[in-house]
Amino acid sequence: MQLQNAKQRFEAQGLKLAAVSYDSPAILKNFAERHKIEFPLLGDPNSRVIRTFNVLNTQAKGMTKGMAYPGFFYLDANGIIREKYFTAKYTDRLTANNLISKLFPELSAEVTQDIKAPHLQLTLAQSDRSVIPGGRVSLIAEIELPPDVHVYSPGVQGYKPIQLALQGLPGIELQPVVYPNSKVLYLEAIQEHVPVFEGKFRISQDLTVTPSRISDGLRSVFSKERTISITGDLRYQACDQRVCYPPTSVPVTWQLQILPLDLKRSPKAIQHK
């Protein structure tokens, strides 16, 4: 369903969608009709294609036997795989908008907001405004520094690096923070080489909505949709050619809507046995 909702964003970049599943054509037809899916759903009941692409989930048993790990292949016009994104857990999966943000970083934001911050411009963005349990969303801090101003990157010695620090929440699994590649700046006044960020760059962190307890899981599945706040701080020390300003910490907040899972199954006669 999320792929369908993002279909126009993919097509705007010249990309077409197709999904491959171990489900039978009858199950896929029923699913497509119920959710008004407008791109091809390809049945692979014997998992031959899934095995060929080496994405068979060998841990899946019972009626889930034969399914693939959730993920995406990005193929060019010649059918060559250029990128692939897969998760190790069946319950965790990238959202369609999250995939767009990885393929086309300039199109990453479904939601943006400008935040006042000393010595830099800060824009918060997120790949999705809503997600179902198991979905992975990207939270992004877009930063732009004035000319001749820098901040220190993680790994610097003796200085305060820029840091995105988010607070944990039950049912939210935070992935490692992703920082860009830094550049080495020579500080002539003190004759030191230090790793820094300059100009415009982004810091991102993925999170997965994954219930941590059975009771949380039942609430996530059966309750009505709800909105949660992901909060934290952006910590940094900005410097120019003459002075280093006092370290500062800017509060950051993202709003994320959690949607209940759709548990409706296909008619019993065509279900997996």
Tab-separated table of C-alpha atoms in Angstrom:
chain	number	residue	atom	x	y	z
A	1	MET	CA	0.000	0.000	0.000
A	2	GLN	CA	2.858	2.380	0.764
A	3	LEU	CA	4.357	1.600	-2.637
A	4	GLN	CA	1.048	2.516	-4.254
A	5	ASN	CA	0.942	5.786	-2.317
A	6	ALA	CA	4.465	6.640	-3.507
A	7	LYS	CA	3.940	5.448	-7.092
A	8	GLN	CA	3.788	8.957	-8.561
A	9	ARG	CA	7.037	9.959	-6.840
A	10	PHE	CA	8.840	7.004	-8.445
A	11	GLU	CA	7.331	7.650	-11.873
A	12	ALA	CA	8.364	11.317	-11.680
A	13	GLN	CA	11.969	10.005	-11.670
A	14	GLY	CA	11.325	7.707	-14.637
A	15	LEU	CA	11.016	4.562	-12.511
A	16	LYS	CA	8.402	1.838	-12.805
A	17	LEU	CA	7.324	-0.446	-9.962
A	18	ALA	CA	6.786	-4.197	-9.803
A	19	ALA	CA	6.510	-6.448	-6.752
A	20	VAL	CA	7.432	-10.126	-6.504
A	21	SER	CA	5.857	-12.317	-3.813
A	22	TYR	CA	5.680	-15.993	-2.946
A	23	ASP	CA	1.892	-15.577	-2.913
A	24	SER	CA	-0.247	-17.170	-5.599
A	25	PRO	CA	-1.737	-15.045	-8.412
A	26	ALA	CA	-5.177	-15.490	-6.796
A	27	ILE	CA	-3.990	-14.029	-3.470
A	28	LEU	CA	-2.239	-11.154	-5.231
A	29	LYS	CA	-5.307	-10.406	-7.359
A	30	ASN	CA	-7.469	-10.273	-4.224
A	31	PHE	CA	-4.962	-7.991	-2.484
A	32	ALA	CA	-4.640	-5.680	-5.496
A	33	GLU	CA	-8.404	-5.307	-5.809
A	34	ARG	CA	-8.891	-4.585	-2.105
A	35	HIS	CA	-6.146	-1.952	-1.985
A	36	LYS	CA	-6.475	-0.599	-5.546
A	37	ILE	CA	-2.876	-1.468	-6.463
A	38	GLU	CA	-1.998	-0.071	-9.908
A	39	PHE	CA	1.395	-1.671	-10.564
A	40	PRO	CA	2.229	-5.324	-11.376
A	41	LEU	CA	2.176	-7.864	-8.530
A	42	LEU	CA	4.071	-10.942	-9.722
A	43	GLY	CA	3.367	-14.324	-8.158
A	44	ASP	CA	6.295	-16.674	-7.450
A	45	PRO	CA	4.538	-19.555	-5.616
A	46	ASN	CA	7.530	-21.911	-5.850
A	47	SER	CA	9.999	-19.140	-4.873
A	48	ARG	CA	12.119	-19.784	-7.963
A	49	VAL	CA	12.717	-16.095	-8.671
A	50	ILE	CA	13.251	-15.408	-4.966
A	51	ARG	CA	15.935	-18.120	-4.823
A	52	THR	CA	17.551	-16.875	-8.032
A	53	PHE	CA	18.003	-13.431	-6.479
A	54	ASN	CA	19.313	-15.039	-3.268
A	55	VAL	CA	16.771	-13.348	-0.970
A	56	LEU	CA	14.907	-16.434	0.301
A	57	ASN	CA	14.085	-16.200	4.010
A	58	THR	CA	15.304	-19.617	5.147
A	59	GLN	CA	13.972	-18.997	8.673
A	60	ALA	CA	10.356	-18.753	7.482
A	61	LYS	CA	8.297	-21.834	8.375
A	62	GLY	CA	4.714	-23.007	8.055
A	63	MET	CA	2.497	-20.874	5.847
A	64	THR	CA	5.305	-18.301	5.495
A	65	LYS	CA	7.767	-20.837	4.050
A	66	GLY	CA	9.110	-19.606	0.728
A	67	MET	CA	8.825	-15.897	1.387
A	68	ALA	CA	11.611	-13.442	0.636
A	69	TYR	CA	13.331	-11.016	2.943
A	70	PRO	CA	11.614	-7.627	2.541
A	71	GLY	CA	13.472	-5.219	0.329
A	72	PHE	CA	14.012	-3.577	-3.026
A	73	PHE	CA	16.143	-4.021	-6.132
A	74	TYR	CA	16.853	-0.954	-8.263
A	75	LEU	CA	17.406	-1.954	-11.902
A	76	ASP	CA	18.522	0.272	-14.763
A	77	ALA	CA	17.068	0.292	-18.290
A	78	ASN	CA	19.291	-2.662	-19.226
A	79	GLY	CA	18.083	-4.806	-16.331
A	80	ILE	CA	21.319	-4.389	-14.364
A	81	ILE	CA	20.943	-4.233	-10.589
A	82	ARG	CA	22.383	-0.886	-9.465
A	83	GLU	CA	21.276	-0.861	-5.830
A	84	LYS	CA	19.601	-3.222	-3.387
A	85	TYR	CA	18.112	-2.577	0.036
A	86	PHE	CA	17.002	-5.484	2.230
A	87	THR	CA	16.384	-6.017	5.940
A	88	ALA	CA	17.204	-9.154	7.927
A	89	LYS	CA	13.870	-9.295	9.773
A	90	TYR	CA	10.566	-9.993	8.037
A	91	THR	CA	8.853	-7.540	10.396
A	92	ASP	CA	11.227	-4.680	9.448
A	93	ARG	CA	10.981	-3.026	6.070
A	94	LEU	CA	11.935	0.225	4.392
A	95	THR	CA	9.042	2.451	3.459
A	96	ALA	CA	8.719	3.477	-0.175
A	97	ASN	CA	9.529	7.094	0.684
A	98	ASN	CA	12.572	5.939	2.652
A	99	LEU	CA	13.793	4.158	-0.479
A	100	ILE	CA	13.271	7.336	-2.506
A	101	SER	CA	15.359	9.258	0.051
A	102	LYS	CA	18.229	6.772	-0.426
A	103	LEU	CA	18.090	6.778	-4.238
A	104	PHE	CA	17.418	10.516	-4.585
A	105	PRO	CA	18.574	12.383	-1.451
A	106	GLU	CA	17.336	15.694	-2.840
A	107	LEU	CA	13.764	14.278	-2.764
A	108	SER	CA	13.973	12.796	0.713
A	109	ALA	CA	11.524	14.983	2.594
A	110	GLU	CA	7.809	14.334	2.845
A	111	VAL	CA	7.688	16.733	5.818
A	112	THR	CA	10.049	19.642	6.560
A	113	GLN	CA	10.334	22.335	9.204
A	114	ASP	CA	12.844	25.144	9.775
A	115	ILE	CA	14.376	25.428	13.244
A	116	LYS	CA	16.102	28.505	14.700
A	117	ALA	CA	19.716	27.695	15.581
A	118	PRO	CA	22.757	29.887	16.332
A	119	HIS	CA	25.397	30.218	13.589
A	120	LEU	CA	23.694	27.871	11.108
A	121	GLN	CA	20.486	27.133	9.216
A	122	LEU	CA	18.705	23.975	10.387
A	123	THR	CA	15.867	22.212	8.591
A	124	LEU	CA	14.327	19.022	9.953
A	125	ALA	CA	12.866	16.541	7.477
A	126	GLN	CA	11.475	13.002	7.492
A	127	SER	CA	10.910	10.473	4.745
A	128	ASP	CA	7.362	9.653	5.927
A	129	ARG	CA	4.698	11.370	7.995
A	130	SER	CA	3.028	8.026	8.797
A	131	VAL	CA	4.141	4.389	9.104
A	132	ILE	CA	2.797	0.976	10.096
A	133	PRO	CA	4.495	-1.233	12.711
A	134	GLY	CA	7.646	-2.692	11.168
A	135	GLY	CA	8.230	0.300	8.883
A	136	ARG	CA	11.578	2.076	8.795
A	137	VAL	CA	11.581	5.877	8.530
A	138	SER	CA	14.459	8.317	7.975
A	139	LEU	CA	14.760	11.415	10.170
A	140	ILE	CA	16.991	14.078	8.651
A	141	ALA	CA	18.737	17.224	9.860
A	142	GLU	CA	19.702	19.460	6.924
A	143	ILE	CA	22.413	21.917	7.983
A	144	GLU	CA	23.831	24.906	6.139
A	145	LEU	CA	26.768	26.874	7.544
A	146	PRO	CA	27.741	30.414	6.513
A	147	PRO	CA	30.966	30.858	4.475
A	148	ASP	CA	34.148	30.385	6.541
A	149	VAL	CA	32.222	28.713	9.406
A	150	HIS	CA	32.772	25.075	10.321
A	151	VAL	CA	31.710	22.520	12.924
A	152	TYR	CA	33.797	19.578	14.070
A	153	SER	CA	32.932	16.077	12.913
A	154	PRO	CA	32.665	12.952	15.096
A	155	GLY	CA	36.068	11.496	15.885
A	156	VAL	CA	37.758	14.841	16.429
A	157	GLN	CA	40.163	14.972	19.381
A	158	GLY	CA	40.113	17.869	21.842
A	159	TYR	CA	37.060	19.616	20.347
A	160	LYS	CA	33.281	19.201	20.613
A	161	PRO	CA	31.913	17.411	17.521
A	162	ILE	CA	28.453	17.928	16.107
A	163	GLN	CA	26.091	15.248	17.396
A	164	LEU	CA	22.474	14.277	16.761
A	165	ALA	CA	21.223	12.667	19.992
A	166	LEU	CA	17.664	11.292	19.995
A	167	GLN	CA	15.792	10.020	23.036
A	168	GLY	CA	14.647	6.415	22.965
A	169	LEU	CA	10.985	5.401	23.148
A	170	PRO	CA	9.340	2.023	23.826
A	171	GLY	CA	8.560	0.324	20.536
A	172	ILE	CA	11.035	2.483	18.584
A	173	GLU	CA	14.363	0.989	17.502
A	174	LEU	CA	16.927	3.645	16.612
A	175	GLN	CA	19.509	2.795	13.958
A	176	PRO	CA	23.022	4.325	14.054
A	177	VAL	CA	23.304	7.998	13.127
A	178	VAL	CA	24.738	8.570	9.636
A	179	TYR	CA	27.117	11.498	9.190
A	180	PRO	CA	28.607	12.632	5.861
A	181	ASN	CA	32.268	12.364	4.983
A	182	SER	CA	34.240	15.125	6.672
A	183	LYS	CA	37.052	17.229	5.270
A	184	VAL	CA	40.358	17.959	6.967
A	185	LEU	CA	40.886	21.614	7.826
A	186	TYR	CA	44.288	23.059	8.676
A	187	LEU	CA	44.117	25.548	11.571
A	188	GLU	CA	47.138	27.708	10.895
A	189	ALA	CA	46.954	29.603	14.202
A	190	ILE	CA	47.539	26.435	16.209
A	191	GLN	CA	49.082	24.339	13.410
A	192	GLU	CA	46.574	21.489	13.667
A	193	HIS	CA	44.681	19.384	11.123
A	194	VAL	CA	41.105	18.637	12.255
A	195	PRO	CA	38.084	16.884	10.635
A	196	VAL	CA	35.211	19.315	10.036
A	197	PHE	CA	31.980	19.896	8.139
A	198	GLU	CA	31.478	23.033	6.078
A	199	GLY	CA	28.792	24.426	3.798
A	200	LYS	CA	25.635	22.347	3.380
A	201	PHE	CA	25.358	18.768	4.662
A	202	ARG	CA	22.914	16.369	6.263
A	203	ILE	CA	22.792	14.071	9.261
A	204	SER	CA	20.249	11.250	9.193
A	205	GLN	CA	18.990	8.522	11.472
A	206	ASP	CA	16.625	5.688	10.625
A	207	LEU	CA	14.145	4.320	13.115
A	208	THR	CA	11.956	1.245	13.021
A	209	VAL	CA	8.566	1.031	14.679
A	210	THR	CA	8.928	-2.364	16.301
A	211	PRO	CA	6.972	-3.263	19.471
A	212	SER	CA	9.264	-4.306	22.291
A	213	ARG	CA	6.688	-6.319	24.244
A	214	ILE	CA	3.694	-8.484	23.386
A	215	SER	CA	1.312	-5.994	24.965
A	216	ASP	CA	2.850	-3.192	22.909
A	217	GLY	CA	2.473	-5.333	19.811
A	218	LEU	CA	-1.215	-5.949	20.399
A	219	ARG	CA	-1.837	-2.258	20.965
A	220	SER	CA	0.100	-1.340	17.811
A	221	VAL	CA	-1.867	-3.804	15.724
A	222	PHE	CA	-5.379	-3.278	17.020
A	223	SER	CA	-5.487	0.287	18.331
A	224	LYS	CA	-6.480	3.300	16.324
A	225	GLU	CA	-3.799	5.385	14.700
A	226	ARG	CA	-1.720	7.543	17.029
A	227	THR	CA	0.955	10.199	16.780
A	228	ILE	CA	4.240	10.112	18.668
A	229	SER	CA	6.973	12.711	19.101
A	230	ILE	CA	10.616	11.785	18.465
A	231	THR	CA	12.709	14.291	20.400
A	232	GLY	CA	16.364	14.991	20.969
A	233	ASP	CA	19.091	17.578	20.543
A	234	LEU	CA	21.538	18.752	17.907
A	235	ARG	CA	24.757	19.563	19.753
A	236	TYR	CA	27.635	21.431	18.146
A	237	GLN	CA	30.273	24.138	18.429
A	238	ALA	CA	30.584	26.505	15.476
A	239	CYS	CA	33.868	28.237	14.671
A	240	ASP	CA	35.027	30.767	12.098
A	241	GLN	CA	38.504	31.927	11.164
A	242	ARG	CA	38.803	34.082	14.277
A	243	VAL	CA	36.803	32.554	17.108
A	244	CYS	CA	35.051	29.412	18.357
A	245	TYR	CA	31.600	30.182	19.716
A	246	PRO	CA	30.305	28.573	22.934
A	247	PRO	CA	28.959	25.011	22.511
A	248	THR	CA	25.213	24.946	21.986
A	249	SER	CA	22.357	22.445	22.008
A	250	VAL	CA	19.222	22.915	19.882
A	251	PRO	CA	16.068	20.878	20.698
A	252	VAL	CA	14.701	18.890	17.728
A	253	THR	CA	11.332	17.158	17.343
A	254	TRP	CA	9.706	15.042	14.649
A	255	GLN	CA	6.034	13.967	14.647
A	256	LEU	CA	5.278	10.458	13.392
A	257	GLN	CA	1.840	8.958	12.866
A	258	ILE	CA	1.599	5.227	13.660
A	259	LEU	CA	-1.065	3.430	11.637
A	260	PRO	CA	-2.620	0.070	12.639
A	261	LEU	CA	-1.805	-2.986	10.560
A	262	ASP	CA	-4.299	-4.297	8.019
A	263	LEU	CA	-4.903	-7.874	9.190
A	264	LYS	CA	-7.588	-8.792	6.680
A	265	ARG	CA	-6.644	-11.960	4.794
A	266	SER	CA	-7.644	-13.350	1.422
A	267	PRO	CA	-10.622	-15.734	1.247
A	268	LYS	CA	-9.901	-19.004	3.024
A	269	ALA	CA	-10.038	-21.050	-0.172
A	270	ILE	CA	-6.916	-19.337	-1.577
A	271	GLN	CA	-4.921	-18.808	1.603
A	272	HIS	CA	-1.527	-20.391	2.218
A	273	LYS	CA	-1.864	-23.783	3.865
